[in-house]
PDB file of C-alpha atoms in Angstrom:
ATOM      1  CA  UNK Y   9       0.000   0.000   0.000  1.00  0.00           C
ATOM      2  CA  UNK Y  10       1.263   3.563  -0.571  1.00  0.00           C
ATOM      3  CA  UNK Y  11       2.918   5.753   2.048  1.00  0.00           C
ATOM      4  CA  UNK Y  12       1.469   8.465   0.944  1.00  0.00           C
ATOM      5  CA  UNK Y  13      -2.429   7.186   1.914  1.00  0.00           C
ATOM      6  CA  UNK Y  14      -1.441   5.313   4.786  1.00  0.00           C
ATOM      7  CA  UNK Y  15       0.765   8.417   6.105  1.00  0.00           C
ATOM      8  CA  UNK Y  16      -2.939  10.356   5.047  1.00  0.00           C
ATOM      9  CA  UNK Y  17      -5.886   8.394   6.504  1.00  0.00           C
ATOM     10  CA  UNK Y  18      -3.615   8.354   9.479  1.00  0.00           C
ATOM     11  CA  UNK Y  19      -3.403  11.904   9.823  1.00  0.00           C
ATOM     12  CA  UNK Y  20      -6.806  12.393   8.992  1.00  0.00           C
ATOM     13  CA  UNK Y  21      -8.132   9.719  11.711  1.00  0.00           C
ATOM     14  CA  UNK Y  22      -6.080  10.921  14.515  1.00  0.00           C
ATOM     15  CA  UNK Y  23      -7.933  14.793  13.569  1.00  0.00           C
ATOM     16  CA  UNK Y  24     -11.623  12.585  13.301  1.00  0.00           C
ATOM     17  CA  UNK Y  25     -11.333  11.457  16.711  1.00  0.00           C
ATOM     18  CA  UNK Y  26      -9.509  14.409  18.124  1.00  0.00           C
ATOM     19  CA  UNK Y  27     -12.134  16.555  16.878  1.00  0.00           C
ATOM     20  CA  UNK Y  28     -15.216  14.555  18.136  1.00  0.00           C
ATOM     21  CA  UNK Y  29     -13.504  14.293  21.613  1.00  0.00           C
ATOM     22  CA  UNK Y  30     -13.632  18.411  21.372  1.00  0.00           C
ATOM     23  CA  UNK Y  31     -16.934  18.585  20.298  1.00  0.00           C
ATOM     24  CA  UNK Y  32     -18.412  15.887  22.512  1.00  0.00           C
ATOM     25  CA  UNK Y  33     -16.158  16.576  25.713  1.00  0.00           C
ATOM     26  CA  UNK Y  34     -14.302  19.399  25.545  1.00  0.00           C
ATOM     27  CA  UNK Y  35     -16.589  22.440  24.729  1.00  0.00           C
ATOM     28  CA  UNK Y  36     -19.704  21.438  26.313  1.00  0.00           C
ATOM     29  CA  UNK Y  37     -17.656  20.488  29.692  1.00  0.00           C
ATOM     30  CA  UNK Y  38     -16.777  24.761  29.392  1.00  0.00           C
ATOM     31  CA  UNK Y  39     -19.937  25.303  30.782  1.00  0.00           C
ATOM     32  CA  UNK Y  40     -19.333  23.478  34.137  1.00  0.00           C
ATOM     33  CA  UNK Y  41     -15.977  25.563  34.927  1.00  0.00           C
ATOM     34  CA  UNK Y  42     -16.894  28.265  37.401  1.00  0.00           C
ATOM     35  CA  UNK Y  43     -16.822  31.898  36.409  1.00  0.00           C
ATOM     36  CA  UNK Y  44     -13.859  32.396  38.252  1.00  0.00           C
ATOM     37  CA  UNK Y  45     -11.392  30.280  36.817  1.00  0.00           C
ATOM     38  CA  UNK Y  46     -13.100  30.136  33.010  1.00  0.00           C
ATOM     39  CA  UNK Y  47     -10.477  32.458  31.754  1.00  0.00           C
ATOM     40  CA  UNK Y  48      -7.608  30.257  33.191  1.00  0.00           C
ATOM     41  CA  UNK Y  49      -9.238  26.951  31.370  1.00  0.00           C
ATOM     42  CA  UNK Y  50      -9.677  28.499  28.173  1.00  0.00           C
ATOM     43  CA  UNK Y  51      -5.890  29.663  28.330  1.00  0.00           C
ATOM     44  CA  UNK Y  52      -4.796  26.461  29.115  1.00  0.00           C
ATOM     45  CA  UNK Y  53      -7.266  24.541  26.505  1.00  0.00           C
ATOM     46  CA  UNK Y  54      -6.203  27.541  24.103  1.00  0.00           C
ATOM     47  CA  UNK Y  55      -2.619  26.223  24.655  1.00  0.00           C
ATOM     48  CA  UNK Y  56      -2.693  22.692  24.979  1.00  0.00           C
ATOM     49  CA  UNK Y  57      -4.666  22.130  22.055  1.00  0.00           C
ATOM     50  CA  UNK Y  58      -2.216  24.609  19.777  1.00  0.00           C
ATOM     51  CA  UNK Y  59       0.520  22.519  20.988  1.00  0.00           C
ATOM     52  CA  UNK Y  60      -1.749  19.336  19.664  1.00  0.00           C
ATOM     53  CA  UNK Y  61      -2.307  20.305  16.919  1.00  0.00           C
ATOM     54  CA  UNK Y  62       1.159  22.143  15.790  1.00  0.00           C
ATOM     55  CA  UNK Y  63       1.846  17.849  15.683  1.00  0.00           C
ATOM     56  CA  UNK Y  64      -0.676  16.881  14.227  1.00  0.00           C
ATOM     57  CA  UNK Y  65      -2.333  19.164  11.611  1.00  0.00           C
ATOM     58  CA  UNK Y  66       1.316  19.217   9.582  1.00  0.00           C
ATOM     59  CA  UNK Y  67       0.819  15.544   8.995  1.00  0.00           C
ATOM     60  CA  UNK Y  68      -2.693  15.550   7.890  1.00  0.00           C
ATOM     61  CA  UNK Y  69      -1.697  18.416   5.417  1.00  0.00           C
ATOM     62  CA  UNK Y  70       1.560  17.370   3.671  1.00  0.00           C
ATOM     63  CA  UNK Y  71      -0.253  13.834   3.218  1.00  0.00           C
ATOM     64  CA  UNK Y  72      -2.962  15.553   1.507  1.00  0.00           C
ATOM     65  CA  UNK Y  73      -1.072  16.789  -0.499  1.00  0.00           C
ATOM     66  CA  UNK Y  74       1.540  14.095  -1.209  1.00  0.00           C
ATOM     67  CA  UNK Y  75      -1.525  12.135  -2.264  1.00  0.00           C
ATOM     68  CA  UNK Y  76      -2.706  14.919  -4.524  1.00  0.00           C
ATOM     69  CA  UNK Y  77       0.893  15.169  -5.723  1.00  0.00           C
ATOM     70  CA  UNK Y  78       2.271  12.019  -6.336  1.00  0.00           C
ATOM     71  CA  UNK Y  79      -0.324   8.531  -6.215  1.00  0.00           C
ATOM     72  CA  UNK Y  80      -1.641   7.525  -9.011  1.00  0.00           C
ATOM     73  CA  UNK Y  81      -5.422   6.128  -9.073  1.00  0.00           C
ATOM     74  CA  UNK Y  82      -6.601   8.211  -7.093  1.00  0.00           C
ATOM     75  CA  UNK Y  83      -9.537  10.332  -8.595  1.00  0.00           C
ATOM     76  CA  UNK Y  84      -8.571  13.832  -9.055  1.00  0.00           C
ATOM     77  CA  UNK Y  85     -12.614  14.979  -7.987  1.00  0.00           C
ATOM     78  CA  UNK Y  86     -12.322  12.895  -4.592  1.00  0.00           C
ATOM     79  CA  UNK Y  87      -8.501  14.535  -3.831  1.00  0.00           C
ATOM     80  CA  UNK Y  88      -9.502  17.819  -4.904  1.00  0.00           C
ATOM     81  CA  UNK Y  89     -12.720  17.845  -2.810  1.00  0.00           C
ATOM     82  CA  UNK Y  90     -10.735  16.297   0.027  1.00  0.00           C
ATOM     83  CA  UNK Y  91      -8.495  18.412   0.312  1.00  0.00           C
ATOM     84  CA  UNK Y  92     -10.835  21.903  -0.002  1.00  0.00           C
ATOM     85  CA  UNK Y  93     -12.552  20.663   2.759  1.00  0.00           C
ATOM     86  CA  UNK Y  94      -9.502  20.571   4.997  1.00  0.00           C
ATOM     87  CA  UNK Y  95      -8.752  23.964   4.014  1.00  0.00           C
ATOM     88  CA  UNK Y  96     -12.645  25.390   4.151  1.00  0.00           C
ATOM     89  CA  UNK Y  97     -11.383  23.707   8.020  1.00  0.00           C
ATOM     90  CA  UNK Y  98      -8.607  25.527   8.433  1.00  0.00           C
ATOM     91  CA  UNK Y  99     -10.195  28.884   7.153  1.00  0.00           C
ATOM     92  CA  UNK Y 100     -12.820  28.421   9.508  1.00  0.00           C
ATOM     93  CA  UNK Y 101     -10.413  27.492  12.213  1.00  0.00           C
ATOM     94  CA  UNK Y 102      -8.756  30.735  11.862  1.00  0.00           C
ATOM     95  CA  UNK Y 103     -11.599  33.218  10.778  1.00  0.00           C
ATOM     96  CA  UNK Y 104     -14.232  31.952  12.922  1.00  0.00           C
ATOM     97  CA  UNK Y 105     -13.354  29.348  16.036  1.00  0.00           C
ATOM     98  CA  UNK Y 106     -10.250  31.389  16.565  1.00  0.00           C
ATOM     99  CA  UNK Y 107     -11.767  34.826  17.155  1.00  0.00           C
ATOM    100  CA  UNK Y 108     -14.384  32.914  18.858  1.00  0.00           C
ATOM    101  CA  UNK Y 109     -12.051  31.215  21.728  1.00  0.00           C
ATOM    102  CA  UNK Y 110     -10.332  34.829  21.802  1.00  0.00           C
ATOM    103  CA  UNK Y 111     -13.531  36.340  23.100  1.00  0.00           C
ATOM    104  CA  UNK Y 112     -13.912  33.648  25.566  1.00  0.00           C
ATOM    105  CA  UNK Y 113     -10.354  34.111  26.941  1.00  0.00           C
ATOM    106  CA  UNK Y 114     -11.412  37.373  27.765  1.00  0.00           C
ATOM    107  CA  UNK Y 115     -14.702  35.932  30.036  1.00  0.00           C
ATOM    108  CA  UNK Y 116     -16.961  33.234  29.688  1.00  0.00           C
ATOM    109  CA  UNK Y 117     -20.426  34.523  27.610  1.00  0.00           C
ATOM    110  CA  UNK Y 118     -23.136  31.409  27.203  1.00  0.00           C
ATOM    111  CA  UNK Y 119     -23.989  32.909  24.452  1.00  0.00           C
ATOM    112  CA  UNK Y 120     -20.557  32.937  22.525  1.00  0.00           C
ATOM    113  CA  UNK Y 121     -19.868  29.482  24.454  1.00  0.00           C
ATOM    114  CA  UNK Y 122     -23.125  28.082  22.922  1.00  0.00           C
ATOM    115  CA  UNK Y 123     -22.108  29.607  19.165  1.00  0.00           C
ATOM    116  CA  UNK Y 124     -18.792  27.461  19.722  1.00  0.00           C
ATOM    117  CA  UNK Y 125     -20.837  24.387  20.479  1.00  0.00           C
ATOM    118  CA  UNK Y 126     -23.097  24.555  17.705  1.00  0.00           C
ATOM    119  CA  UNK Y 127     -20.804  25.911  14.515  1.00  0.00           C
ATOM    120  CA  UNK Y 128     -18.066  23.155  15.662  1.00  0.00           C
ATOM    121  CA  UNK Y 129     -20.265  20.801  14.087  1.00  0.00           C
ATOM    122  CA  UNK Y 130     -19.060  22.070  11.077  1.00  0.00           C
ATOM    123  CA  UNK Y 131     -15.667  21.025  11.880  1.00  0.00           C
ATOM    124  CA  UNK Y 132     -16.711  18.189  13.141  1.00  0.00           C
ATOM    125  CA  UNK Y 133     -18.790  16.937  10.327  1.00  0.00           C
ATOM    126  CA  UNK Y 134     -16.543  18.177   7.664  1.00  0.00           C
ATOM    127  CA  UNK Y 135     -13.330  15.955   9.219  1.00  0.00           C
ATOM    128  CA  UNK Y 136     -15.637  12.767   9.938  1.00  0.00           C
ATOM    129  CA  UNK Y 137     -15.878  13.478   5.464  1.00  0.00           C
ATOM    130  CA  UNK Y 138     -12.319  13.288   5.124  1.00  0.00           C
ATOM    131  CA  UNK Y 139     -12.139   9.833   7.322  1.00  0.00           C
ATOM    132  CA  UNK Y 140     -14.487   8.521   5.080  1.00  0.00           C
ATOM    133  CA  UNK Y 141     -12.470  10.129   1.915  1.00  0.00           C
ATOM    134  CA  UNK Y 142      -9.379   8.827   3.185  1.00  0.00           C
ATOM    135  CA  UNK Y 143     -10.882   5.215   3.453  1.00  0.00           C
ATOM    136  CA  UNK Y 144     -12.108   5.966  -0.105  1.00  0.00           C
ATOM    137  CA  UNK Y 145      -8.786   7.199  -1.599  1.00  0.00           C
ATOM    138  CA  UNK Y 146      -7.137   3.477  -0.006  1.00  0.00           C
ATOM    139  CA  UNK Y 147     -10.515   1.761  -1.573  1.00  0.00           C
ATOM    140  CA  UNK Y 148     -10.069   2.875  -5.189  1.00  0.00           C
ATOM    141  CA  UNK Y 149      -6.309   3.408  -5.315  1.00  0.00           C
ATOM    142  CA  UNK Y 150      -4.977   0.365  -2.951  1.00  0.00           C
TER     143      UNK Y 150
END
């Protein structure tokens, strides 16, 4: 089997199941922090889940592309939409979620904290797609 789709659905799998443990864990457990020490949490999720990802996200990325780049039977439709899904995530990521956990640094607001919740499901949905594209891309290309 190629590197390049192993070294892919791998990435992508270990961001499917880190993403549903955020959206099924993570943010909806904000709302049981006390006022007090919300702004302490969300600095410390803020930075734990950078330094996550900063290991992560690179590998999902450069296998998307390697993939794009360089295996053969691979339809060009399902690596092409594959791959502007991961970066309608990462847009997202930085023009919505991130402005989004800025405001909550500052305090926790139910009503930005519920926003989160709800529009992660994006995110959330949208990476469970590339799972299943990865699983494709290994299907059709082997």
């Amino acid at each position: 089997m190629n590197g390049w789709l192993v070294a892919h659905l791998a990435g992508t799998a270990v961001m499917v199941g880190f993403i549903w443990t955020i959206q099924l864990l993570s943010y909806p457990m904000m709302a049981e922090v006390p006022d007090d020490a919300f702004v302490g949490y969300e600095a410390a999720h803020a930075r734990r889940v950078t330094w996550l990802l900063a290991l992560i996200a690179p590998l999902e990325v450069v296998a998307a592309a390697g993939v794009a780049l360089f295996v053969d039977g691979v339809p060009a439709w399902l690596s092409i939409g594959a791959g502007a899904v991961l970066v309608a995530i990462w847009v997202s990521t930085a023009l919505h979620f991130a402005p989004l956990h800025m405001r909550l640094g500052e305090r926790f607001d139910a009503a930005q904290h519920r926003r989160l919740v709800r529009t992660n499901w994006f995110r959330t949905v949208a990476w469970t797609a590339r799972g299943a594209a990865a699983i494709a891309m290994i299907a059709v290309a082997g």
